CSV table of C-alpha atoms in Angstrom, one decimal:
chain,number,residue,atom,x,y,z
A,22,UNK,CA,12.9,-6.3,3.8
A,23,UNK,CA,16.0,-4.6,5.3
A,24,UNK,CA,18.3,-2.6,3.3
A,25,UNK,CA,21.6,-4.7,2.7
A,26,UNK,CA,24.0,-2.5,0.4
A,27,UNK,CA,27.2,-3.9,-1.3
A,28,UNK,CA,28.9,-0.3,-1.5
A,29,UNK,CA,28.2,3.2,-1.2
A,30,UNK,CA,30.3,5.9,-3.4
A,31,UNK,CA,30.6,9.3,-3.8
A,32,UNK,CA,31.0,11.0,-7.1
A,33,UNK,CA,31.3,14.2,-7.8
A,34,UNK,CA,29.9,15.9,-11.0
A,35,UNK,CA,32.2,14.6,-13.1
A,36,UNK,CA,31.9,11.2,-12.4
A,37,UNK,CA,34.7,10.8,-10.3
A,38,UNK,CA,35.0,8.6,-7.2
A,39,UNK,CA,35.7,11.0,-4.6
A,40,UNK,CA,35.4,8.0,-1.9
A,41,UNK,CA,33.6,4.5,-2.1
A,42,UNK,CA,33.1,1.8,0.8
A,43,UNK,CA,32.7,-1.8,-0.1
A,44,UNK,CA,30.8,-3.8,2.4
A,45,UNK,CA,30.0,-7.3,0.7
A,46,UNK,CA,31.9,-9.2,-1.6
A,47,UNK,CA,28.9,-10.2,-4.1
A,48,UNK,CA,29.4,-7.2,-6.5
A,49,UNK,CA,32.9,-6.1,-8.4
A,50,UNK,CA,34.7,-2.8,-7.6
A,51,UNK,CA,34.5,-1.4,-10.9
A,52,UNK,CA,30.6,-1.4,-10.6
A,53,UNK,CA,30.7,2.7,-10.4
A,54,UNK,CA,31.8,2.4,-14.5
A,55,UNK,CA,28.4,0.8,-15.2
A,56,UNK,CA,26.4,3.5,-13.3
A,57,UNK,CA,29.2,6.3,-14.7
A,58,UNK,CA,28.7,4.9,-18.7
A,59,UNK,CA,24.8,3.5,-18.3
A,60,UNK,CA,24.0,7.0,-16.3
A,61,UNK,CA,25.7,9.3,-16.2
A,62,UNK,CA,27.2,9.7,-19.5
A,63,UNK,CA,23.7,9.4,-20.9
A,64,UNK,CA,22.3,12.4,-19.5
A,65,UNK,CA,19.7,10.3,-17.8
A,66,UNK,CA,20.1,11.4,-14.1
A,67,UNK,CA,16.8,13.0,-13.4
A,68,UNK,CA,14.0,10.4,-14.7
A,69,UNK,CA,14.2,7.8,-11.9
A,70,UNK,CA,16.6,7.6,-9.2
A,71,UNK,CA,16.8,3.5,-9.0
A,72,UNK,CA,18.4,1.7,-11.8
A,73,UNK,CA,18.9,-1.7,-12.6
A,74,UNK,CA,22.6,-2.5,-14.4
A,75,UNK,CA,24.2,-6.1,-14.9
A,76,UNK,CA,22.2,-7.9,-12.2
A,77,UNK,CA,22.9,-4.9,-9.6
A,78,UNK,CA,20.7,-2.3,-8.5
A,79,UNK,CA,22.0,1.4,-8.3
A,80,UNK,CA,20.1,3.8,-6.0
A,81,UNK,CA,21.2,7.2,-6.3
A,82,UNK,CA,20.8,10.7,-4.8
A,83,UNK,CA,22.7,14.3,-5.8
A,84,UNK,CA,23.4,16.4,-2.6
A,85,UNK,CA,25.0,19.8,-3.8
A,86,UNK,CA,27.7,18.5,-5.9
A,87,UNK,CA,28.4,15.4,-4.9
A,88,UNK,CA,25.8,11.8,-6.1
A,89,UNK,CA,26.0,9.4,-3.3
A,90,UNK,CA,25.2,6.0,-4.7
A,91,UNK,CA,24.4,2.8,-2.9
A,92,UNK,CA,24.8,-0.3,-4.9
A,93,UNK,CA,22.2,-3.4,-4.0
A,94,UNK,CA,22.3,-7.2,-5.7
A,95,UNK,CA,19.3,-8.0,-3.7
A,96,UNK,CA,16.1,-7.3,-3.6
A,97,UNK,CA,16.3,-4.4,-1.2
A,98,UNK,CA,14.3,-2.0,0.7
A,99,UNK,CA,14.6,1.9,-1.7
A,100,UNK,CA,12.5,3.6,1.5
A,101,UNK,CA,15.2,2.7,3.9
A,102,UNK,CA,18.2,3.5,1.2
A,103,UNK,CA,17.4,7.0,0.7
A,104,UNK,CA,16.2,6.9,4.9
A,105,UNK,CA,20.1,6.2,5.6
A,106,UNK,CA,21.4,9.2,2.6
A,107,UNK,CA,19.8,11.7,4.2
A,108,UNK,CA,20.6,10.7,7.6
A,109,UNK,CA,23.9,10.3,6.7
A,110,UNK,CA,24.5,13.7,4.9
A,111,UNK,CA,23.1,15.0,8.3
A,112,UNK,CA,25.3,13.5,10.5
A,113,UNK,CA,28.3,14.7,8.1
A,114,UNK,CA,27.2,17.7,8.2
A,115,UNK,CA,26.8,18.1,12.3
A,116,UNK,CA,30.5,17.2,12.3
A,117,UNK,CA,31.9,19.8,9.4
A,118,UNK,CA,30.1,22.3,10.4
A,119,UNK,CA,26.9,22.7,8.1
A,120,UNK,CA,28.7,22.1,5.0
A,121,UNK,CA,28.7,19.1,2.8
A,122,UNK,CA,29.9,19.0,-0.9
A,123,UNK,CA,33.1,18.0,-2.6
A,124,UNK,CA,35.0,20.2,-0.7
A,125,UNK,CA,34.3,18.9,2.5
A,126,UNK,CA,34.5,15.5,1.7
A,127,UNK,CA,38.1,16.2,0.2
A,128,UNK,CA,39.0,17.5,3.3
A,129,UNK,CA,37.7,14.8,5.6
A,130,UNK,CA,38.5,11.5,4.2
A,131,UNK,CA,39.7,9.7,7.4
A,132,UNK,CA,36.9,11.0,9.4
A,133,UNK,CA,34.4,9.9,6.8
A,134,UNK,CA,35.8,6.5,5.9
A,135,UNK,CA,35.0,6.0,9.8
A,136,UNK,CA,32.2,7.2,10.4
A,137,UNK,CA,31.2,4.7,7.0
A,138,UNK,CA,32.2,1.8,9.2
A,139,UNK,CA,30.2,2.6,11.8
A,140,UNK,CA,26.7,3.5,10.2
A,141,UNK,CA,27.1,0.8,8.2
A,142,UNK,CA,27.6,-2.8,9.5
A,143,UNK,CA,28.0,-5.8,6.7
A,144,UNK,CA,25.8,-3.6,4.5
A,145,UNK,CA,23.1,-3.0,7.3
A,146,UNK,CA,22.4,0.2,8.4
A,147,UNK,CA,23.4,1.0,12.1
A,148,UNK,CA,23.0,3.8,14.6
A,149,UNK,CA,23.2,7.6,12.6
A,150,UNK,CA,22.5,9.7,15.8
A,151,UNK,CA,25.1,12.5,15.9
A,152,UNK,CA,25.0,12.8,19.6
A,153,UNK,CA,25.8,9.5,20.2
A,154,UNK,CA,28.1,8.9,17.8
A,155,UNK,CA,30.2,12.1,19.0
A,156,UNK,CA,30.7,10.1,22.3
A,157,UNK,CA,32.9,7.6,20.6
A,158,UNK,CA,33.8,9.7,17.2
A,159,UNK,CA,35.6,12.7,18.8
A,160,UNK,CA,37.4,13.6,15.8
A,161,UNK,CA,36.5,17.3,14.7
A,162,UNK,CA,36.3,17.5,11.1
A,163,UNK,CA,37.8,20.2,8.6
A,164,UNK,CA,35.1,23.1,8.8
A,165,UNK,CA,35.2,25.6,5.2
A,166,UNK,CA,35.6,29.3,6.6
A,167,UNK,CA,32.6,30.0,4.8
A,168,UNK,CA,30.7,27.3,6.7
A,169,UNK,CA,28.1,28.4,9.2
A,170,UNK,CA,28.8,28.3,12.4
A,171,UNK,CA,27.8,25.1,14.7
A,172,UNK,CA,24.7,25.0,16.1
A,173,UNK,CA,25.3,21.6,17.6
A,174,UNK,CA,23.2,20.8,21.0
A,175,UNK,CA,25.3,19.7,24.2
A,176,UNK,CA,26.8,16.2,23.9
A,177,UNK,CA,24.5,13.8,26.6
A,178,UNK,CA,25.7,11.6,29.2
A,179,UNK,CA,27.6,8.5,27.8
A,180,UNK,CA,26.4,6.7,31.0
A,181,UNK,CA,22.9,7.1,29.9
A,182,UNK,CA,23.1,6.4,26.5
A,183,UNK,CA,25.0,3.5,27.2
A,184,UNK,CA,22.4,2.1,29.9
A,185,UNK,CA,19.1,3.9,28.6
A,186,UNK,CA,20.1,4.4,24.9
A,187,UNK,CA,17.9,8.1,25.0
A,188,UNK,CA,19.5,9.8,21.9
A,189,UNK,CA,16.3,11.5,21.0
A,190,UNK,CA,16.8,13.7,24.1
A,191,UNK,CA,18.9,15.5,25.9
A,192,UNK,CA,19.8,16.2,29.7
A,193,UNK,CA,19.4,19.4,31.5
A,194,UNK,CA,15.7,20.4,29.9
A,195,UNK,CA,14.2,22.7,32.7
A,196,UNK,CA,10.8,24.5,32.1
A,197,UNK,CA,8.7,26.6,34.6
A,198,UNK,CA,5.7,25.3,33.7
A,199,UNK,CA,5.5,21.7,32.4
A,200,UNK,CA,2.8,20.8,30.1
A,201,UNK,CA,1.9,18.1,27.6
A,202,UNK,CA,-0.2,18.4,24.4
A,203,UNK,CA,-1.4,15.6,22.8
A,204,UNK,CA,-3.4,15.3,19.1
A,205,UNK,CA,-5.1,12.6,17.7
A,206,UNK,CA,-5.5,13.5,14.0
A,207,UNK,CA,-7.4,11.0,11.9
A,208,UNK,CA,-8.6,11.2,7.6
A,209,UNK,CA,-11.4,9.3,6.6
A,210,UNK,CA,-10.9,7.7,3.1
A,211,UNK,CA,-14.5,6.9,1.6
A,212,UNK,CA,-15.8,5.8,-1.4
A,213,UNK,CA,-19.8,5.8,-1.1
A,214,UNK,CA,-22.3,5.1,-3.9
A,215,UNK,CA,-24.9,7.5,-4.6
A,216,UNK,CA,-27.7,5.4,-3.2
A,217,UNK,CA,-25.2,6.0,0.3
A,218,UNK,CA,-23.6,2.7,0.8
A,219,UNK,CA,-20.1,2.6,1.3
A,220,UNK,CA,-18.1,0.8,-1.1
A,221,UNK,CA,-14.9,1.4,0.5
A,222,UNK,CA,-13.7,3.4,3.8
A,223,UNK,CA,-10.7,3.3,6.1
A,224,UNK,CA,-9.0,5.7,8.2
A,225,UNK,CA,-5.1,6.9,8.6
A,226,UNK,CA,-4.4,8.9,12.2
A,227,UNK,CA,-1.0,9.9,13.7
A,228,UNK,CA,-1.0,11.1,17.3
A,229,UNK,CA,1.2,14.5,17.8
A,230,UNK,CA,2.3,15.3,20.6
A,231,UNK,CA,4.6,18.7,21.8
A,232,UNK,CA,6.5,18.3,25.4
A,233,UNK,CA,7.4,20.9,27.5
A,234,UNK,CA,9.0,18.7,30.3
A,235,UNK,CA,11.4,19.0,32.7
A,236,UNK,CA,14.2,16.2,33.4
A,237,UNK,CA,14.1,13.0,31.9
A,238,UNK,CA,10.6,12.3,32.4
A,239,UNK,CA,9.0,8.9,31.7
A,240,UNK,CA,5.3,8.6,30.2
A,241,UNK,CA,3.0,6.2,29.5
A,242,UNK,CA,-0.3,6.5,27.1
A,243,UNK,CA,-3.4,4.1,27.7
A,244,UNK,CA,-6.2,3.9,24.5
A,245,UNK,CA,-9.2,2.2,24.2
A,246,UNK,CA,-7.4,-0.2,21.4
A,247,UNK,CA,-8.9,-4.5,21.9
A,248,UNK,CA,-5.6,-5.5,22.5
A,249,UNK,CA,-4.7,-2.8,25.0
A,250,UNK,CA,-8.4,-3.2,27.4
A,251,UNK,CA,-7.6,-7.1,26.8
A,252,UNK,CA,-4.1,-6.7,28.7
A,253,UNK,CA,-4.8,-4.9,31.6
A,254,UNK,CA,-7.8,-6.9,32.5
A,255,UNK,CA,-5.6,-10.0,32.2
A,256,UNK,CA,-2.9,-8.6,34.7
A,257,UNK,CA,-5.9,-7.0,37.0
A,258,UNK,CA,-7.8,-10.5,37.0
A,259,UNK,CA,-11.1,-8.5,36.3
A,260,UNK,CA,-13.5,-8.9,33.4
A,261,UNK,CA,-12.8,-5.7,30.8
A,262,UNK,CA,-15.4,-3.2,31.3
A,263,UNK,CA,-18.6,-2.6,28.7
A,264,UNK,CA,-17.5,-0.1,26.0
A,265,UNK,CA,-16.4,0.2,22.5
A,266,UNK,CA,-13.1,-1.1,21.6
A,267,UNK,CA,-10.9,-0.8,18.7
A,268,UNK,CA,-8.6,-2.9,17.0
A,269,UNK,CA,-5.6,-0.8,15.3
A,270,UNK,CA,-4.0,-1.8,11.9
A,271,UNK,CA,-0.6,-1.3,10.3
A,272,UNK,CA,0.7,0.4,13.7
A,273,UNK,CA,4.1,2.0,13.4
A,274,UNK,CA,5.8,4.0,16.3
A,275,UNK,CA,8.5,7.0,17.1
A,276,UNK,CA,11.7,5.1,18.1
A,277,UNK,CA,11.4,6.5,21.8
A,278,UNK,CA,8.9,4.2,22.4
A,279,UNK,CA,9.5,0.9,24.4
A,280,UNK,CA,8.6,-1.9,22.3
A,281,UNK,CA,9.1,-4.3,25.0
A,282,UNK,CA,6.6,-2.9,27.6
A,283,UNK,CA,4.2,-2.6,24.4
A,284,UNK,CA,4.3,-5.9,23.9
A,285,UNK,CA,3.9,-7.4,27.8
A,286,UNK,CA,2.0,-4.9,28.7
A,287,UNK,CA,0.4,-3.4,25.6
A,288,UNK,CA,0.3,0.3,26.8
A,289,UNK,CA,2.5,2.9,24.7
A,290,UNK,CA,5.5,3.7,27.3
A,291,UNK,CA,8.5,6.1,26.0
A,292,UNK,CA,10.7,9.1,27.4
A,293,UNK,CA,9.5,11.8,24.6
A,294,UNK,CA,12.1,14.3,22.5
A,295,UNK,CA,11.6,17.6,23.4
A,296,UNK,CA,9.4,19.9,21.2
A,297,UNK,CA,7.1,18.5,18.4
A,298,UNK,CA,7.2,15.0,17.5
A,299,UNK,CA,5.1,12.6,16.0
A,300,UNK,CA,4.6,9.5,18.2
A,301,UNK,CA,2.5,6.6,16.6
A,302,UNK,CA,0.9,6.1,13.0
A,303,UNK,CA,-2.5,3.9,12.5
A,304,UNK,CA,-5.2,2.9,10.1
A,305,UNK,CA,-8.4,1.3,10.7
A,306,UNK,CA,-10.4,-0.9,8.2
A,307,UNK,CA,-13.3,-1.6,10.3
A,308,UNK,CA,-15.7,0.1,12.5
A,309,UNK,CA,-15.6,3.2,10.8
A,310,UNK,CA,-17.7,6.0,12.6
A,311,UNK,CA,-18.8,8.2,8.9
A,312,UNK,CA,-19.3,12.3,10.1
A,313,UNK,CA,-21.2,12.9,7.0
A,314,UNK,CA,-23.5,11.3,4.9
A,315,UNK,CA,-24.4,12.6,1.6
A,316,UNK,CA,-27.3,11.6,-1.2
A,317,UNK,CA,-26.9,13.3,-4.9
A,318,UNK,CA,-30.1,13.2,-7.1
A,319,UNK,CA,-28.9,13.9,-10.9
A,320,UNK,CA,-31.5,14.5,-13.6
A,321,UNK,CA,-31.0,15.0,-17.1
A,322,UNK,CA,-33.7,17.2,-18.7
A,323,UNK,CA,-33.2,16.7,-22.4
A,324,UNK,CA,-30.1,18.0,-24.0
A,325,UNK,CA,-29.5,21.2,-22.3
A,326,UNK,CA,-30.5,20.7,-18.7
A,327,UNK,CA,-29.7,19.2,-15.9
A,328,UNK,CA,-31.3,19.0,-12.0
A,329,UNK,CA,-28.7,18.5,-9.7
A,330,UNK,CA,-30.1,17.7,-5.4
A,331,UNK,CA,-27.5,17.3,-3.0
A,332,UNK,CA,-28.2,16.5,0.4
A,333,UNK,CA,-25.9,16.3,2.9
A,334,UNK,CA,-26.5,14.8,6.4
A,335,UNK,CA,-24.0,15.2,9.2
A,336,UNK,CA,-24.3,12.1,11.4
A,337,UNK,CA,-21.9,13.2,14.3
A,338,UNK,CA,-22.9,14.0,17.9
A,339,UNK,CA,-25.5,17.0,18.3
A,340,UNK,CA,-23.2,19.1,20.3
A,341,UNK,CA,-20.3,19.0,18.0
A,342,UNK,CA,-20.0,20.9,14.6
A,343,UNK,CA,-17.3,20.7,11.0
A,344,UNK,CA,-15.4,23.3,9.9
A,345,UNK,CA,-15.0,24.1,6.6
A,346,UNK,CA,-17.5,22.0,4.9
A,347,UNK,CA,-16.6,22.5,1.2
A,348,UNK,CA,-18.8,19.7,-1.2
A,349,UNK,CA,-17.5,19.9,-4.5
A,350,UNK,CA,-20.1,18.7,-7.5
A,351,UNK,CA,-18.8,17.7,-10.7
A,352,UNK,CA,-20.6,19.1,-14.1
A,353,UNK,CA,-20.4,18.7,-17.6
A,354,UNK,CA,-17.9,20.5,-19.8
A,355,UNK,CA,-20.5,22.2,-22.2
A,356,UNK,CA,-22.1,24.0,-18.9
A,357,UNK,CA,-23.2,27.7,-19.7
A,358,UNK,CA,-25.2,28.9,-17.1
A,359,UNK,CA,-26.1,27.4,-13.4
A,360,UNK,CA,-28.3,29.1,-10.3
A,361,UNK,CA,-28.5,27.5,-7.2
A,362,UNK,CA,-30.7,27.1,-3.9
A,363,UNK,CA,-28.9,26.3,-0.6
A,364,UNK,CA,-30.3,25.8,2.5
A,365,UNK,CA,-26.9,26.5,4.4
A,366,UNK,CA,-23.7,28.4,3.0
A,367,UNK,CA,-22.9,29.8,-0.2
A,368,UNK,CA,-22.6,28.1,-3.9
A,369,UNK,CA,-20.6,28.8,-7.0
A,370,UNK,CA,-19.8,27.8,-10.2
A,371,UNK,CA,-16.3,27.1,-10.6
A,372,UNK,CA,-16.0,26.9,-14.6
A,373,UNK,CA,-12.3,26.2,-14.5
A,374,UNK,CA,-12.8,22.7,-13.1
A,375,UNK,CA,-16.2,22.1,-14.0
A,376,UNK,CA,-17.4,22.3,-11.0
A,377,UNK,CA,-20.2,23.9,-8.3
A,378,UNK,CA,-18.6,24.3,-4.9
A,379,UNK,CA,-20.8,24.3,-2.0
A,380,UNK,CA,-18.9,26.2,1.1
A,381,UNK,CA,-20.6,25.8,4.8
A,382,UNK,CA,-18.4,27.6,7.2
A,383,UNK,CA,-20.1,25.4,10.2
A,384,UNK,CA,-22.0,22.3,10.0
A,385,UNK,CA,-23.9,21.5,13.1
A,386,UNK,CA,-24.2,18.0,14.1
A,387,UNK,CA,-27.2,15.9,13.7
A,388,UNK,CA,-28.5,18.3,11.1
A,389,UNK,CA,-29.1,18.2,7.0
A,390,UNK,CA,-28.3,20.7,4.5
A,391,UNK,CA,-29.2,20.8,0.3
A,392,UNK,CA,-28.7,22.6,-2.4
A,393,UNK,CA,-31.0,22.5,-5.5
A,394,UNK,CA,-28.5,23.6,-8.7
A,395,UNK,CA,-30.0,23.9,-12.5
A,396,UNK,CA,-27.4,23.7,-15.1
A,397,UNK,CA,-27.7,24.9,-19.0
A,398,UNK,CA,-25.8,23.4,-21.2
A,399,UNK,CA,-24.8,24.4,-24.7
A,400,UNK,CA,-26.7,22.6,-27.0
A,401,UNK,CA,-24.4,20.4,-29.8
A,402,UNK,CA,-24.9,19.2,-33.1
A,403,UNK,CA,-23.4,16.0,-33.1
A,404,UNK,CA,-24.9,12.8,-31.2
A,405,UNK,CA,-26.1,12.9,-28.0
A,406,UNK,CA,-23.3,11.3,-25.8
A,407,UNK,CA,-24.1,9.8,-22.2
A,408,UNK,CA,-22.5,12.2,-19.6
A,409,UNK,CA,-19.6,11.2,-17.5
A,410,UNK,CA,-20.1,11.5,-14.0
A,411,UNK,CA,-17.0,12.1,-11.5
A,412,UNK,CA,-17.5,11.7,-7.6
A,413,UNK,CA,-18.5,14.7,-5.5
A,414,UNK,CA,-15.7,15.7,-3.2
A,415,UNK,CA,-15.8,16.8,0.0
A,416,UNK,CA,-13.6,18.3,2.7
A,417,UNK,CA,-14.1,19.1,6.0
A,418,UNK,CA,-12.7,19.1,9.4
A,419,UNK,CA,-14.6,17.8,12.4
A,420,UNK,CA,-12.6,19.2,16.0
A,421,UNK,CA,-13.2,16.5,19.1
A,422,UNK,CA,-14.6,13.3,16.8
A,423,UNK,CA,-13.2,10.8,15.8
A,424,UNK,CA,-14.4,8.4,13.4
A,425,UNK,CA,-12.0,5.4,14.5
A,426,UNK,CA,-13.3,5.8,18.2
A,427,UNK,CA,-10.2,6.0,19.0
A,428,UNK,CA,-10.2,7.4,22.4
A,429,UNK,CA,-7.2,8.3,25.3
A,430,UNK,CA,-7.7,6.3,28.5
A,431,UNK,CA,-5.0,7.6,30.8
A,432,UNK,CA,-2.0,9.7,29.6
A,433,UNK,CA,0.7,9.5,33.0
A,434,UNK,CA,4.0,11.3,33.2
A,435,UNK,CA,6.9,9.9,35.7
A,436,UNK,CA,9.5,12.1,36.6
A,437,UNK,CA,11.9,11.6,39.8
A,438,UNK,CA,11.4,15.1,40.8
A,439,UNK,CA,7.9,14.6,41.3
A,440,UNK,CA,6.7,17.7,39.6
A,441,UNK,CA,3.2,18.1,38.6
A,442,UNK,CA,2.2,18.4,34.7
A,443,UNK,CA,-1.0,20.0,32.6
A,444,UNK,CA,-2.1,17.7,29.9
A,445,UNK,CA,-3.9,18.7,27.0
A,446,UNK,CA,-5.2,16.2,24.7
A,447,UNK,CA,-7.3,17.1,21.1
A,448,UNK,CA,-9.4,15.1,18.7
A,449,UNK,CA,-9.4,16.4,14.7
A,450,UNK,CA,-11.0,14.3,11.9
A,451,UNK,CA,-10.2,15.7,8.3
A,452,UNK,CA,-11.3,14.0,5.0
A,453,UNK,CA,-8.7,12.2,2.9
A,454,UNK,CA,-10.2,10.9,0.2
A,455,UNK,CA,-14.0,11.5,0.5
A,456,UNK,CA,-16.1,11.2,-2.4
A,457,UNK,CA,-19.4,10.2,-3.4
A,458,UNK,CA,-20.4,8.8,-7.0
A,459,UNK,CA,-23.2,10.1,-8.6
């Protein structure tokens, strides 16, 4: 659900209206008084920044000295309400000059009050991008003498943002060697039983990318996803090749990418920001490749010992290996004394958190490791209570696998020039969530 504010204000410290915007006519302008006497007054600013008054919901943020409070009757989106603050304070910012408190806003009203109508249309938010917004807002606000100085990039080409709406990127970008680096970054989330099936497991990945291009080039990224294959055998007239397909959840991209070439042609097409960005967001419910498996044996040994076997199984390709393999086994409080046998790494007993922690600095693949562990525990007077028994964590990090499948097809650049390009493209799996009961 879209965010659809009533009014923004801006208070200072005090509670004073420094400036306010009303955009619908469903909520009263004396609505700051509730939030001023319910709120403020009360000392109760810092416990949760949403707050329900009279039928209206207040949703509030302090940026140096000033609150900026947007006031919702609906049912509205928080995510997106805080989304716009921030943008907004950074687009005040680019145009006083790094500053933004109650000074500054003093000293701008006019420029504020219209660059409020523009962000903001009916309540919805609108366009926040300081470069283009400089096009048509030329106004140069009040900059304090103590304000740094502007580091604002070159204003773009009106033309093209007009035509091609690029704000994300600027003109001019010339590099001697143009090059392309492309991550796929996936965490597996597992819950596994200790007999090794999996009660639940999905994965979250983000592809990163970092673009050293010249011009205003135009890309174009082909996966393995169902939907993706399905397309492009459709418009080749050709049966989709053998081969493992995936189909992609909850998919949410960078705002340079083209959603209506996506959706015709189902290939991710966008002219990329310069530098570092992050260009699509996943999860995957199904299909679910595991990199490790792992077995616990737990034995209780009357009243003061305990067996503890752990055996872990990487089920990944032979010629791959983890990093960092660290398999975290839970143990009673009343633990005095462990010693351990481990066929791989190093073990220790963490007594702050109850703990042994099993460290393998590389796990080949297709291979098994275990630890034996005894544990001593204090004997007590009192009635023998059963043990609780927390999951084993692990972590890890497995370089070129991932566990969605998820693989890069084709990964084309376009540029008019016609200059050639070096593409580099990486696979990481990391554990999320990735425990085992016992």
């Amino acid at each position: 659900m879209p965010l659809a504010a009533s009014a923004i204000y801006f208070l200072n410290l005090r509670g004073d209206v420094l400036i306010n915007r009303l955009y619908r006519d469903d909520v009263g302008g004396n609505m700051v008084d509730a939030f001023r006497n319910h709120i403020m007054q009360t000392k109760d600013l810092g416990t949760c920044p949403v707050r329900q008054i009279g039928g209206c919901s207040f949703l509030y943020m302090r940026i140096s000295n000033v609150y900026i409070v947007i006031v919702v009757s609906s049912n509205a989106n928080v995510a997106c309400a805080f989304k716009f603050v921030v943008e907004a304070v950074s687009l005040f910012k680019s145009y006083f000059g790094g500053a933004f408190d109650e000074d500054a806003i003093k000293n701008n009203f006019v420029l504020i009050y219209e660059l409020l109508d523009e962000i903001m249309d009916f309540g919805y938010p609108q366009n926040l991008s300081p470069e283009i917004l400089k096009l048509y807002i030329t106004q140069q606000g009040f900059r304090s003498p103590f304000s740094s100085k502007s580091s604002d990039r070159p204003v773009p080409n009106a033309t093209l943002q007009v035509t091609g709406a690029v704000g994300w990127r600027r003109e001019g970008l010339v590099y001697k060697k143009n090059e392309v680096f492309l991550d796929i970054v996936e965490s597996v989330n597992l819950l596994m039983s200790s007999k090794g099936s999996v009660l639940r497991c999905d994965v979250t990945g983000k592809i990163l990318m970092k673009c050293f291009l010249s011009g205003m080039p135009d890309l174009k990224l082909g996966l393995n996803d169902k939907l993706g294959l399905e397309k492009e055998a459709q418009l080749k007239a050709r049966p989709t090749k053998s081969g493992k397909t995936i189909e992609l959840d909850d998919v949410t991209f960078h705002q340079c990418v083209n959603l209506t070439r996506f959706n015709s042609e189902k290939t991710v097409s966008f002219v990329p920001p310069d530098g570092e960005f992050e260009l699509m967001k996943y999860r995957i419910s199904e299909g679910v490749n595991l990199p490790f498996r792992v077995l616990p044996t737990i034995k209780e040994l009357g009243r003061t010992r305990m067996e503890v076997n752990v055996k872990v199984k990487s089920v990944f390709g032979a010629k791959m290996f983890a990093l960092g393999v660290v398999i975290k086994v839970p143990v009673p409080k009343q633990t005095a004394k462990t010693s351990f046998q481990v066929t791989s790494g190093k073990a220790r007993y963490n007594a702050p958190n109850d703990s042994i922690v099993w460290k393998i600095r590389k796990f080949p693949g297709q291979t098994e490791a275990t630890m034996s562990a005894e544990v001593e525990l204090i004997t007590t007077m009192g009635e023998k209570k059963p043990l609780t028994r927390p999951p084993i964590q692990m972590e890890f990090q497995v370089p070129m696998f991932t566990a969605s499948g998820l693989r890069v097809r084709f990964l084309k650049v376009w540029e008019k020039s016609g200059y050639n390009t070096v593409e580099w493209v990486r696979y990481i799996t990391k554990a999320g969530s990735y425990e085992i009961r016992c």
